[in-house]
Amino acid sequence: MPIHLSARLAWHMDGWNGHICRKPASNMYCVGPHSYPGDKIKGGRDLAWEQSKGVAGECCSKLDRIPPCIYSINAFGIESMTAADEPPDFFLSGERTTWNLPPATVCVWPYEAMYADETKVGGYVSNEKRLELAKAFFAEITPHESLIFHYANFSNPLSTEDARRYVVVGVSRVKALGNIEYYEGTDDATKNKYAGGFIWQRNVETFYPDQGMRIPYHCYLDNAEMLQKIALFPDNARCFKYGSRHLSDDDALSLVERFVEIATYLRDKGDTSENWTVRLEWLNSVLAELWKGRGLYPGMARVMDLLELSVAVAPFRAAVGAGKEKEFYLAVTGWLNGKTTTIPGVTLTAADAAKARRQWKLRTADERRLLSNILPRLDLPKDQMERILSDKRGENCLDAGLMDIVDNPYVLAEQFIGDDPDDIIPFSRIDHGVFPSPNLGGEFLHDKDDWRRLRAMCVDRLRYETKHTFLSCGQLLQDVNRRLGLLPEWKRVQFKETYLEVDRENLEKAMVFRKESEREYAYLRRVHEAEREIEGRLRKLAGYADITFKSPVTEKHWRDLLLDSSSSLAAKNRAEYEKAIEAQGVVCGKIFRRPVSVVCGAAGTGKTTIISALLRAIEKAHGTHATFLLLAPTGKAADRIREAARKSGCTER
């Protein structure tokens, strides 16, 4: 069962083809705060050189200089080139070091391992331990079997300040791992201190284009609608952090299913940037591989670990390799329930057997059902399993009881929220467990058109809606059916509007339906309830009497607060400026005394000017010790009101 990996790329405007961008100045993402690696591109980029004749759009193998984006620029290139790295400033010695970069190769490094707790030895960071952890990370990658998923961090054209997203850009089969490189010219002291002076980059060569797919974002950068259609935002962002991370077969399966969806769409739209028929043949063969690697019971080893049956994990993996996974699962569950006296291939002492069976009996009946019937089917980390089983699962937003989860595993995808925004359980992870590949000999837990599946898919779609807090039911079903229509035939189904009526009672446990005119809309229940609470509070505030002040703010005060002697409008037309100030003063006078007000207007109409005046008026009306709090829904809005506060001489307090 191979392990796969992710690889972070700096954004490239022409598809990581090994060439300098044809229009380098248009690529400001590669020097963004979330580019890779760190500030090396921002600090080392020479835009004038990149734009010069004979450089812009040229293959890096033909240039006399090496660009700082070299680590990812050749991810889908067809020529060999040279990579280089400078030793860090804190090295005692060392010089610029170069190495060969084959076609379709990226340089990656597991940065998470470099800062793991295990690197601390005697209170200090051990570079020897860092190197050991890096080698262990790469040792789990199997050339000719493992896949590599290329992605860009938040510095990409599909991510915004308000909706920051990773973007997956391609997938390939790993062909070979390069050597761990060391800086040249390092003296013995540097080598001793820095584990030989290893470079935090290692080649991963792939079989692209024969085995791989690149999403052609570069062909549609001026087509926002098309760009959104082919965008691959990962369901599980945890796989795409710290430069490079491992992915399981289940993680890879979810992503390759999305690649199939995108390749099918591009083929049907007539895109000619790739031979999509060939790409789809490869992707579908990879799906079959991944299902075989995932198996029927990817969570079984972790369940046995929870039950203090770790001794059975190795025999279980051997049974999986021999095609006897289901038989082993049935043997273990039968043994736990006292139906058999042995587990094939597992040697247990009498004491260990008694201890394991006692631990099983100490579990409640609901826990035993979940541990035997559901969790083995799901590829969940052990810590998530523990939190699902915990009496305190409500801390992770799980309102469902254990039997509710047994009856409807999809509720885990609907409700579970872990310790950080990425600690979730994606819909696809549950769907794989409920509907395993028929080639594995497993049974489906539900019908393909079951209400549980429909509700979970609707919740998943609504959760990622960015424009509104609702969707029309027609649009919701269209999006759900489009996603289902691109799955393998044995998982495919189409939901009609009648399902929303027939299954309304079950759907309404997670959703709210609202009819306006002739159209019906769907909300996430928690979002709808939050809206209603906000609505109720605003209505209550709006009904309050006007605010009274220790010291009134008069029309003259507002004029003085709003007046800007350096205004360009005042210089051009003083009369018009005075008229605008008078109108703004009236607005300020009205809203300042109301418990709640809404100020709206197009860009340049003076909203920020009004905010600045209101902030200064607080001290006039309430005294110098008055407190206020500034809130904004987005990063850009926060910057604007922060600047307004600064200009007004006020600070949030």
XYZ file of C-alpha atoms in Angstrom:
653
model
C 0.000 0.000 0.000
C 2.067 2.965 -1.245
C 2.142 6.349 0.433
C 1.681 9.409 -1.754
C 2.878 12.990 -1.267
C 2.017 16.591 -1.996
C 4.413 19.185 -3.394
C 4.008 22.937 -3.097
C 4.751 25.019 -6.188
C 5.289 28.703 -6.750
C 2.634 29.973 -9.160
C 3.596 29.949 -12.843
C 1.633 31.715 -15.591
C 2.339 29.155 -18.344
C 1.825 25.808 -16.641
C 5.175 25.022 -14.948
C 6.608 24.137 -18.351
C 10.259 24.801 -17.486
C 10.162 28.227 -19.144
C 10.307 31.732 -17.730
C 6.778 33.181 -17.775
C 6.039 34.808 -21.144
C 4.737 37.870 -19.292
C 6.692 37.826 -16.025
C 5.309 41.128 -14.737
C 1.790 39.652 -14.696
C 2.871 36.993 -12.215
C 2.830 38.631 -8.808
C 1.689 35.424 -7.113
C 5.139 33.828 -7.202
C 6.441 36.595 -4.921
C 3.408 36.468 -2.630
C 3.623 35.732 1.105
C 2.494 32.119 0.582
C 4.729 31.258 -2.349
C 7.392 28.560 -2.245
C 9.994 28.481 -0.927
C 9.512 31.304 1.563
C 10.994 34.623 0.527
C 13.604 33.169 -1.832
C 11.715 34.133 -4.977
C 10.760 37.572 -3.680
C 14.325 38.253 -2.561
C 16.061 36.737 -5.579
C 13.803 37.641 -8.461
C 15.177 39.959 -11.178
C 12.089 41.078 -13.053
C 14.053 43.242 -15.492
C 16.103 40.198 -16.523
C 13.014 37.975 -16.797
C 11.318 40.500 -19.092
C 14.349 41.023 -21.303
C 14.530 39.752 -24.869
C 15.747 36.174 -25.098
C 14.641 35.407 -21.521
C 10.871 35.929 -21.260
C 9.154 32.721 -22.339
C 12.450 30.863 -22.852
C 13.333 27.438 -21.443
C 15.565 27.713 -18.377
C 18.003 25.204 -19.877
C 18.960 27.818 -22.480
C 19.585 30.688 -20.053
C 22.827 31.806 -18.453
C 21.137 32.338 -15.068
C 18.998 30.203 -12.778
C 15.694 31.778 -11.660
C 14.771 31.526 -7.954
C 11.565 29.631 -8.861
C 13.659 26.736 -10.197
C 12.379 24.293 -7.542
C 8.924 24.105 -9.128
C 9.182 25.651 -12.596
C 9.899 22.293 -14.283
C 7.048 20.293 -12.715
C 5.618 19.594 -16.183
C 8.604 20.546 -18.324
C 10.207 18.311 -20.953
C 13.868 19.310 -20.696
C 16.642 18.880 -18.137
C 18.001 21.956 -16.425
C 20.109 22.998 -13.468
C 18.865 23.791 -9.969
C 20.835 25.795 -7.432
C 20.710 26.865 -3.801
C 22.678 29.288 -1.663
C 23.754 28.268 1.855
C 21.837 30.097 4.603
C 23.452 33.137 6.187
C 23.974 31.360 9.490
C 26.231 28.720 7.936
C 29.871 29.141 8.959
C 30.973 28.326 5.410
C 29.653 26.969 2.138
C 29.046 28.083 -1.405
C 26.362 28.065 -4.049
C 25.615 24.497 -5.025
C 24.034 23.200 -8.227
C 22.497 19.877 -9.239
C 20.706 18.409 -12.254
C 16.944 18.836 -12.543
C 15.480 16.199 -14.911
C 12.314 16.776 -16.960
C 9.019 16.758 -15.020
C 10.793 17.227 -11.701
C 10.106 19.348 -8.628
C 12.165 19.903 -5.518
C 10.363 19.245 -2.246
C 11.169 19.066 1.432
C 9.117 17.973 4.474
C 9.321 21.211 6.456
C 6.972 19.921 9.139
C 9.563 17.317 10.125
C 12.202 20.019 10.515
C 10.295 21.584 13.396
C 8.857 18.462 15.007
C 9.287 17.919 18.739
C 11.527 14.935 17.976
C 14.228 17.263 16.665
C 14.789 18.641 20.175
C 17.673 16.840 21.869
C 18.852 18.173 25.223
C 16.913 21.388 24.707
C 18.559 22.091 21.339
C 17.558 21.368 17.756
C 19.450 18.400 16.397
C 20.169 18.701 12.687
C 21.121 15.038 12.638
C 17.618 14.240 13.874
C 16.145 16.575 11.255
C 17.992 14.724 8.519
C 16.890 11.400 9.974
C 13.223 12.499 9.917
C 13.527 13.782 6.346
C 15.009 10.477 5.208
C 12.186 8.623 6.979
C 9.639 10.818 5.183
C 11.088 10.057 1.746
C 11.602 6.367 2.587
C 7.825 5.895 2.531
C 7.620 7.042 -1.091
C 7.783 4.180 -3.594
C 8.948 5.088 -7.128
C 6.740 3.687 -9.908
C 3.847 3.373 -7.410
C 3.434 6.558 -5.334
C 1.628 9.592 -6.721
C 2.618 13.228 -6.264
C -0.024 15.971 -6.085
C 1.217 19.425 -7.051
C -0.439 22.416 -5.421
C -0.141 26.142 -4.879
C -0.648 27.745 -1.502
C -2.785 30.864 -0.976
C -0.612 32.917 -3.363
C -2.544 31.969 -6.494
C -5.092 33.690 -8.779
C -8.018 31.604 -7.522
C -7.501 32.559 -3.889
C -8.565 35.865 -2.382
C -8.056 37.608 0.927
C -11.662 36.853 1.766
C -11.591 33.222 0.590
C -8.081 31.827 0.891
C -7.706 28.471 -0.825
C -5.090 25.967 -1.783
C -5.294 24.991 -5.457
C -4.248 21.562 -6.724
C -2.645 21.925 -10.151
C -1.576 18.437 -11.184
C -0.904 14.807 -10.376
C 1.846 12.509 -11.614
C 3.385 9.136 -10.875
C 6.703 9.283 -9.044
C 9.519 8.004 -11.249
C 12.543 8.527 -9.021
C 13.795 10.350 -5.943
C 16.977 12.352 -6.309
C 19.857 12.317 -3.876
C 19.858 14.434 -0.751
C 22.156 17.283 -1.749
C 24.812 18.940 0.449
C 26.292 22.413 0.175
C 29.704 22.467 -1.395
C 32.679 24.154 0.273
C 31.513 23.610 3.853
C 34.223 23.171 6.483
C 34.270 20.463 9.157
C 32.753 22.743 11.814
C 29.745 23.500 9.589
C 29.342 19.864 8.642
C 29.427 18.794 12.279
C 26.874 21.417 13.317
C 24.482 21.013 10.380
C 24.559 17.263 9.720
C 26.893 17.580 6.761
C 25.228 20.771 5.525
C 22.250 19.168 3.751
C 20.090 21.261 1.404
C 16.385 21.465 2.224
C 15.383 20.440 -1.315
C 15.212 17.023 -2.968
C 14.305 16.083 -6.530
C 11.097 14.156 -7.161
C 11.066 13.095 -10.812
C 7.781 11.955 -12.365
C 6.487 10.083 -15.413
C 4.560 13.099 -16.729
C 3.219 13.334 -19.424
C 2.848 9.560 -19.865
C 1.432 9.167 -16.362
C -0.031 12.366 -15.049
C -2.334 15.295 -15.584
C -1.875 19.044 -15.404
C -4.963 21.245 -15.012
C -4.602 23.944 -17.709
C -5.209 26.976 -15.533
C -2.747 28.897 -17.696
C -5.093 28.604 -20.694
C -8.000 30.271 -18.899
C -6.520 32.968 -16.670
C -8.629 35.561 -18.498
C -11.800 33.441 -18.280
C -13.045 33.594 -14.697
C -16.062 31.356 -15.319
C -13.993 28.603 -16.918
C -11.318 28.959 -14.265
C -13.851 28.275 -11.531
C -15.176 25.226 -13.397
C -11.777 23.552 -13.558
C -10.492 24.674 -10.162
C -9.567 21.877 -7.794
C -9.802 23.038 -4.194
C -8.949 20.069 -1.956
C -11.622 18.832 0.463
C -8.928 17.935 2.963
C -6.485 20.836 3.200
C -4.481 18.979 5.862
C -2.705 17.100 3.075
C -1.372 20.343 1.631
C 0.723 22.013 4.282
C 4.366 22.525 5.239
C 5.686 22.142 1.690
C 5.069 18.419 1.450
C 2.990 15.901 3.349
C 2.036 12.254 2.990
C -1.328 11.214 1.558
C -3.110 7.903 2.033
C -4.830 5.953 -0.750
C -8.153 7.357 0.487
C -6.833 10.938 0.300
C -5.521 10.270 -3.201
C -8.776 8.605 -4.230
C -10.792 11.735 -3.396
C -8.421 13.893 -5.431
C -8.217 11.601 -8.458
C -12.019 11.461 -8.561
C -11.941 15.251 -8.877
C -9.295 15.046 -11.610
C -11.605 12.686 -13.522
C -14.422 15.218 -13.141
C -12.253 18.067 -14.469
C -10.753 16.031 -17.324
C -14.244 14.946 -18.414
C -15.455 18.548 -18.380
C -12.454 19.728 -20.424
C -12.906 16.914 -22.937
C -16.587 17.735 -23.360
C -15.818 21.454 -23.738
C -13.386 20.703 -26.559
C -10.223 21.833 -24.770
C -7.160 20.856 -26.831
C -4.359 21.565 -24.351
C -4.149 17.826 -23.573
C -5.457 14.555 -25.004
C -8.185 14.165 -22.390
C -9.247 10.729 -23.566
C -5.754 9.432 -22.839
C -5.654 11.299 -19.541
C -8.994 9.804 -18.494
C -7.799 6.288 -19.320
C -4.831 6.782 -17.017
C -6.875 8.401 -14.256
C -9.412 5.583 -14.284
C -6.645 3.009 -14.055
C -5.258 4.917 -11.073
C -8.693 4.849 -9.420
C -8.697 1.056 -9.663
C -5.211 0.932 -8.101
C -6.209 3.248 -5.279
C -9.336 1.270 -4.453
C -7.262 -1.880 -4.256
C -4.712 -0.152 -2.034
C -7.375 1.411 0.185
C -9.285 -1.829 0.570
C -12.559 -2.431 2.368
C -11.304 -1.689 5.859
C -8.679 1.087 5.846
C -9.497 1.934 9.474
C -9.166 -1.598 10.816
C -5.550 -1.260 11.966
C -6.389 1.879 13.988
C -9.466 0.224 15.485
C -7.338 -2.725 16.630
C -4.845 -0.287 18.095
C -7.662 1.379 20.052
C -8.734 -2.038 21.344
C -5.188 -2.896 22.485
C -4.878 -5.513 19.738
C -1.831 -3.942 18.106
C -0.260 -7.390 17.810
C -2.831 -8.146 15.091
C -1.958 -5.138 12.916
C 0.960 -6.757 11.034
C -0.996 -9.980 10.339
C -3.901 -7.843 9.114
C -1.649 -6.027 6.636
C -0.337 -9.393 5.458
C -3.917 -10.592 4.981
C -4.696 -7.470 2.937
C -1.705 -8.181 0.696
C -2.889 -11.765 0.254
C -6.404 -10.679 -0.714
C -7.938 -11.958 2.528
C -8.811 -8.642 4.145
C -12.512 -9.407 4.600
C -11.820 -12.835 6.096
C -9.415 -11.327 8.635
C -11.906 -8.584 9.573
C -14.628 -11.192 10.185
C -12.197 -13.308 12.214
C -11.269 -10.387 14.496
C -14.862 -9.253 15.080
C -15.900 -12.872 15.654
C -13.090 -13.383 18.170
C -13.950 -10.186 20.054
C -17.545 -11.331 20.398
C -16.492 -14.772 21.638
C -17.627 -16.656 18.539
C -14.133 -18.013 17.794
C -11.119 -18.820 19.959
C -8.307 -17.725 17.637
C -7.443 -15.126 15.012
C -5.570 -16.650 12.034
C -1.935 -15.587 12.008
C -2.117 -13.850 15.411
C -0.332 -15.238 18.452
C -1.811 -13.991 21.726
C -0.819 -14.982 25.221
C -3.680 -15.959 27.496
C -3.151 -12.779 29.508
C -3.139 -10.520 26.427
C -6.220 -12.246 25.039
C -8.089 -11.844 28.318
C -7.102 -8.173 28.525
C -8.239 -7.386 24.964
C -11.572 -9.166 25.397
C -12.140 -7.425 28.726
C -11.521 -4.039 27.098
C -14.037 -4.965 24.408
C -16.680 -5.939 26.977
C -16.097 -2.700 28.898
C -17.231 -0.775 25.837
C -20.918 0.064 25.609
C -23.069 -1.747 23.076
C -23.186 1.412 20.944
C -19.394 1.760 21.018
C -18.990 -1.868 19.969
C -21.331 -1.410 17.015
C -19.457 1.689 15.886
C -16.058 0.029 16.329
C -17.026 -3.121 14.471
C -19.443 -1.904 11.781
C -18.439 1.651 10.828
C -14.973 2.822 11.868
C -13.085 -0.046 10.149
C -14.618 1.120 6.846
C -13.337 4.688 7.255
C -9.812 5.969 6.742
C -9.785 8.252 9.794
C -6.787 9.168 11.957
C -6.721 7.503 15.362
C -7.197 10.816 17.176
C -10.400 11.513 15.234
C -11.707 8.049 16.113
C -10.983 8.711 19.784
C -12.857 12.011 19.704
C -15.845 10.431 17.942
C -16.035 7.770 20.667
C -15.509 10.262 23.488
C -18.287 11.416 25.813
C -17.018 14.918 25.027
C -17.517 14.633 21.255
C -19.790 17.682 21.540
C -16.588 19.718 21.874
C -15.969 18.775 18.248
C -19.501 19.855 17.271
C -20.774 16.258 17.124
C -24.338 16.426 18.415
C -25.114 12.958 17.079
C -25.094 9.993 19.427
C -23.080 6.872 18.660
C -26.089 4.973 17.305
C -26.964 7.983 15.155
C -23.487 7.670 13.612
C -23.911 3.923 13.137
C -27.218 4.562 11.374
C -25.846 7.516 9.380
C -22.040 7.740 9.074
C -22.439 10.822 6.854
C -23.273 12.822 9.966
C -19.519 12.812 10.686
C -18.919 14.831 7.520
C -21.831 17.125 8.341
C -20.899 17.921 11.937
C -17.329 17.071 12.961
C -15.005 20.046 13.435
C -11.655 19.362 15.057
C -9.026 21.487 16.710
C -8.313 23.648 13.654
C -10.163 24.556 10.424
C -8.451 21.732 8.525
C -9.366 19.063 11.079
C -12.545 17.897 9.363
C -13.965 14.704 7.891
C -14.654 15.222 4.156
C -17.798 13.870 2.535
C -15.761 11.724 0.136
C -14.079 9.910 3.017
C -17.465 8.731 4.309
C -18.792 7.991 0.820
C -15.843 5.695 0.136
C -16.682 3.713 3.261
C -20.398 3.512 2.530
C -19.942 2.608 -1.150
C -16.706 0.610 -1.560
C -15.674 -0.625 -4.989
C -17.625 -3.792 -5.960
C -14.316 -5.309 -7.062
C -13.358 -5.568 -3.384
C -16.290 -7.829 -2.520
C -17.821 -5.511 0.060
C -21.429 -4.492 0.599
C -22.965 -1.037 0.345
C -24.307 0.313 3.630
C -27.138 2.253 1.963
C -28.916 2.647 -1.362
C -27.213 5.013 -3.781
C -30.160 7.428 -3.601
C -30.516 7.238 0.183
C -31.583 10.448 1.951
C -28.460 10.291 4.125
C -26.249 10.646 1.083
C -28.427 13.355 -0.448
C -28.413 15.399 2.751
C -24.666 15.086 3.233
C -23.993 16.195 -0.346
C -26.358 19.167 0.031
C -24.674 20.155 3.301
C -21.251 19.840 1.677
C -22.299 22.020 -1.268
C -23.885 24.686 0.938
C -20.873 24.751 3.232
C -18.620 25.858 0.388
C -20.995 28.423 -1.117
C -19.107 31.722 -1.035
C -21.551 34.224 -2.546
C -24.648 33.660 -0.391
C -25.862 31.885 2.741
C -28.326 29.888 0.639
C -28.852 28.312 -2.776
C -31.960 27.740 -4.817
C -33.041 24.126 -4.568
C -32.767 23.807 -8.334
C -29.144 24.968 -8.331
C -28.360 22.805 -5.312
C -29.659 19.642 -6.987
C -27.925 20.529 -10.241
C -24.559 20.827 -8.475
C -25.095 17.625 -6.496
C -26.096 15.686 -9.610
C -23.182 17.045 -11.612
C -20.795 15.768 -8.951
C -22.510 12.382 -8.790
C -22.733 12.083 -12.575
C -18.959 11.968 -12.911
C -18.439 9.197 -10.368
C -17.993 5.555 -11.451
C -21.203 3.892 -12.662
C -21.618 1.833 -9.495
C -21.772 5.016 -7.364
C -23.773 7.130 -9.785
C -27.329 8.364 -9.209
C -29.432 11.419 -10.096
C -31.680 13.108 -7.538
C -34.935 14.745 -8.682
C -36.807 17.568 -6.963
C -39.319 15.052 -5.611
C -36.570 13.732 -3.313
C -36.582 17.076 -1.520
C -40.271 16.611 -0.768
C -40.268 12.895 0.055
C -37.197 13.164 2.314
C -38.061 16.606 3.718
C -38.362 15.463 7.350
C -34.856 13.940 7.370
C -33.312 16.733 5.322
C -34.667 19.386 7.678
C -32.546 18.073 10.534
C -29.563 19.748 8.843
C -31.169 22.177 6.408
C -33.888 24.821 6.268
C -36.082 25.376 3.206
C -37.576 28.773 2.466
C -39.930 29.711 -0.340
C -39.827 33.155 -1.941
C -42.334 33.760 -4.746
C -42.205 30.620 -6.870
C -38.689 29.542 -5.944
C -37.515 27.526 -2.978
C -34.151 28.033 -1.319
C -32.060 25.898 1.007
C -29.876 26.992 3.928
C -27.642 25.119 6.306
C -29.711 24.964 9.486
C -26.962 26.412 11.656
C -26.464 29.295 9.199
C -30.183 30.019 8.999
C -30.464 30.011 12.790
C -27.477 32.358 13.071
C -29.097 34.717 10.558
C -32.346 34.716 12.520
C -30.523 35.473 15.762
C -28.702 38.395 14.127
C -31.984 39.582 12.592
C -33.699 39.472 15.985
C -30.949 41.433 17.681
C -30.863 44.067 14.937
C -34.626 44.520 15.123
C -34.394 44.912 18.877
C -31.621 47.498 18.577
C -33.512 49.367 15.881
C -36.461 49.714 18.265
C -34.455 51.412 20.986
C -34.694 55.151 21.627
C -31.970 57.545 20.437
C -28.713 57.557 22.431
C -28.094 60.477 24.795
C -24.655 62.027 25.209
C -22.708 63.748 27.956
C -21.756 66.392 25.414
C -23.857 66.829 22.242
C -22.240 66.786 18.805
C -23.604 69.738 16.813
C -23.734 70.442 13.078
C -20.663 72.671 13.496
C -18.794 69.829 15.199
C -19.599 67.494 12.307
C -18.439 70.071 9.804
C -15.132 70.499 11.641
C -14.681 66.740 11.972
C -15.350 66.105 8.289
C -13.480 69.050 6.817
C -10.219 68.128 5.082
C -8.186 71.174 4.124
C -6.038 69.103 1.757
C -9.017 67.698 -0.158
C -8.528 67.743 -3.943
C -12.278 68.341 -4.374
C -12.076 71.462 -2.205
C -9.254 72.806 -4.357
C -11.213 72.221 -7.575
C -14.643 73.431 -6.462
C -15.007 74.830 -2.955
C -18.793 75.246 -3.241
C -19.339 71.621 -4.248
C -17.023 70.477 -1.466
C -18.937 72.505 1.158
C -22.186 71.021 -0.126
C -20.793 67.477 0.176
C -19.542 68.143 3.726
C -22.959 69.490 4.723
C -24.669 66.338 3.381
C -22.182 64.064 5.169
C -22.721 66.005 8.386
C -26.470 65.364 8.188
C -25.817 61.645 7.719
C -23.394 61.547 10.650
C -25.859 63.403 12.875
C -28.585 60.884 12.110
C -26.640 57.673 12.506
C -24.515 58.756 15.482
C -27.477 58.849 17.842
C -29.108 55.640 16.643
C -28.385 52.259 18.337
C -27.908 50.648 14.921
C -27.462 52.156 11.454
C -26.396 51.056 7.996
C -24.312 53.319 5.785
C -24.013 52.232 2.161
C -22.785 53.797 -1.015
C -20.619 53.204 -4.069
C -16.846 53.513 -3.981
C -15.655 57.078 -3.423
C -18.877 58.364 -1.867
C -17.284 59.005 1.533
C -18.006 55.963 3.693
C -14.463 55.864 5.089
C -14.542 59.622 5.727
C -17.748 59.195 7.744
C -16.205 56.356 9.790
C -13.213 58.542 10.610
C -15.503 61.400 11.740
C -17.653 59.074 13.841
C -14.594 57.743 15.641
C -13.395 61.232 16.523
C -16.894 62.193 17.656
C -16.918 59.383 20.244
C -14.494 61.264 22.473
C -16.482 64.482 22.067
C -19.759 62.788 23.029
C -18.629 60.302 25.665
C -15.330 61.586 26.982
C -11.711 60.552 26.448
C -12.143 57.244 28.264
C -14.944 55.981 26.017
C -14.337 52.558 24.484
C -15.200 51.277 21.043
C -14.653 48.154 18.972
C -14.062 48.010 15.228
C -15.205 44.909 13.367
C -14.981 44.037 9.688
C -16.115 40.952 7.723
C -13.081 40.781 5.421
C -9.372 41.489 5.479
C -9.602 44.404 3.036
C -12.451 46.010 4.973
C -10.461 45.627 8.183
C -7.505 47.390 6.563
C -9.721 50.257 5.450
C -11.291 50.926 8.840
C -7.930 50.460 10.546
C -6.516 53.161 8.278
C -9.542 55.372 8.985
C -8.955 54.969 12.722
C -5.280 55.809 12.315
C -6.039 58.969 10.352
C -8.615 60.046 12.923
C -6.019 59.749 15.688
C -8.015 56.996 17.428
C -6.883 53.533 18.392
C -9.165 50.595 19.117
C -9.660 50.248 22.878
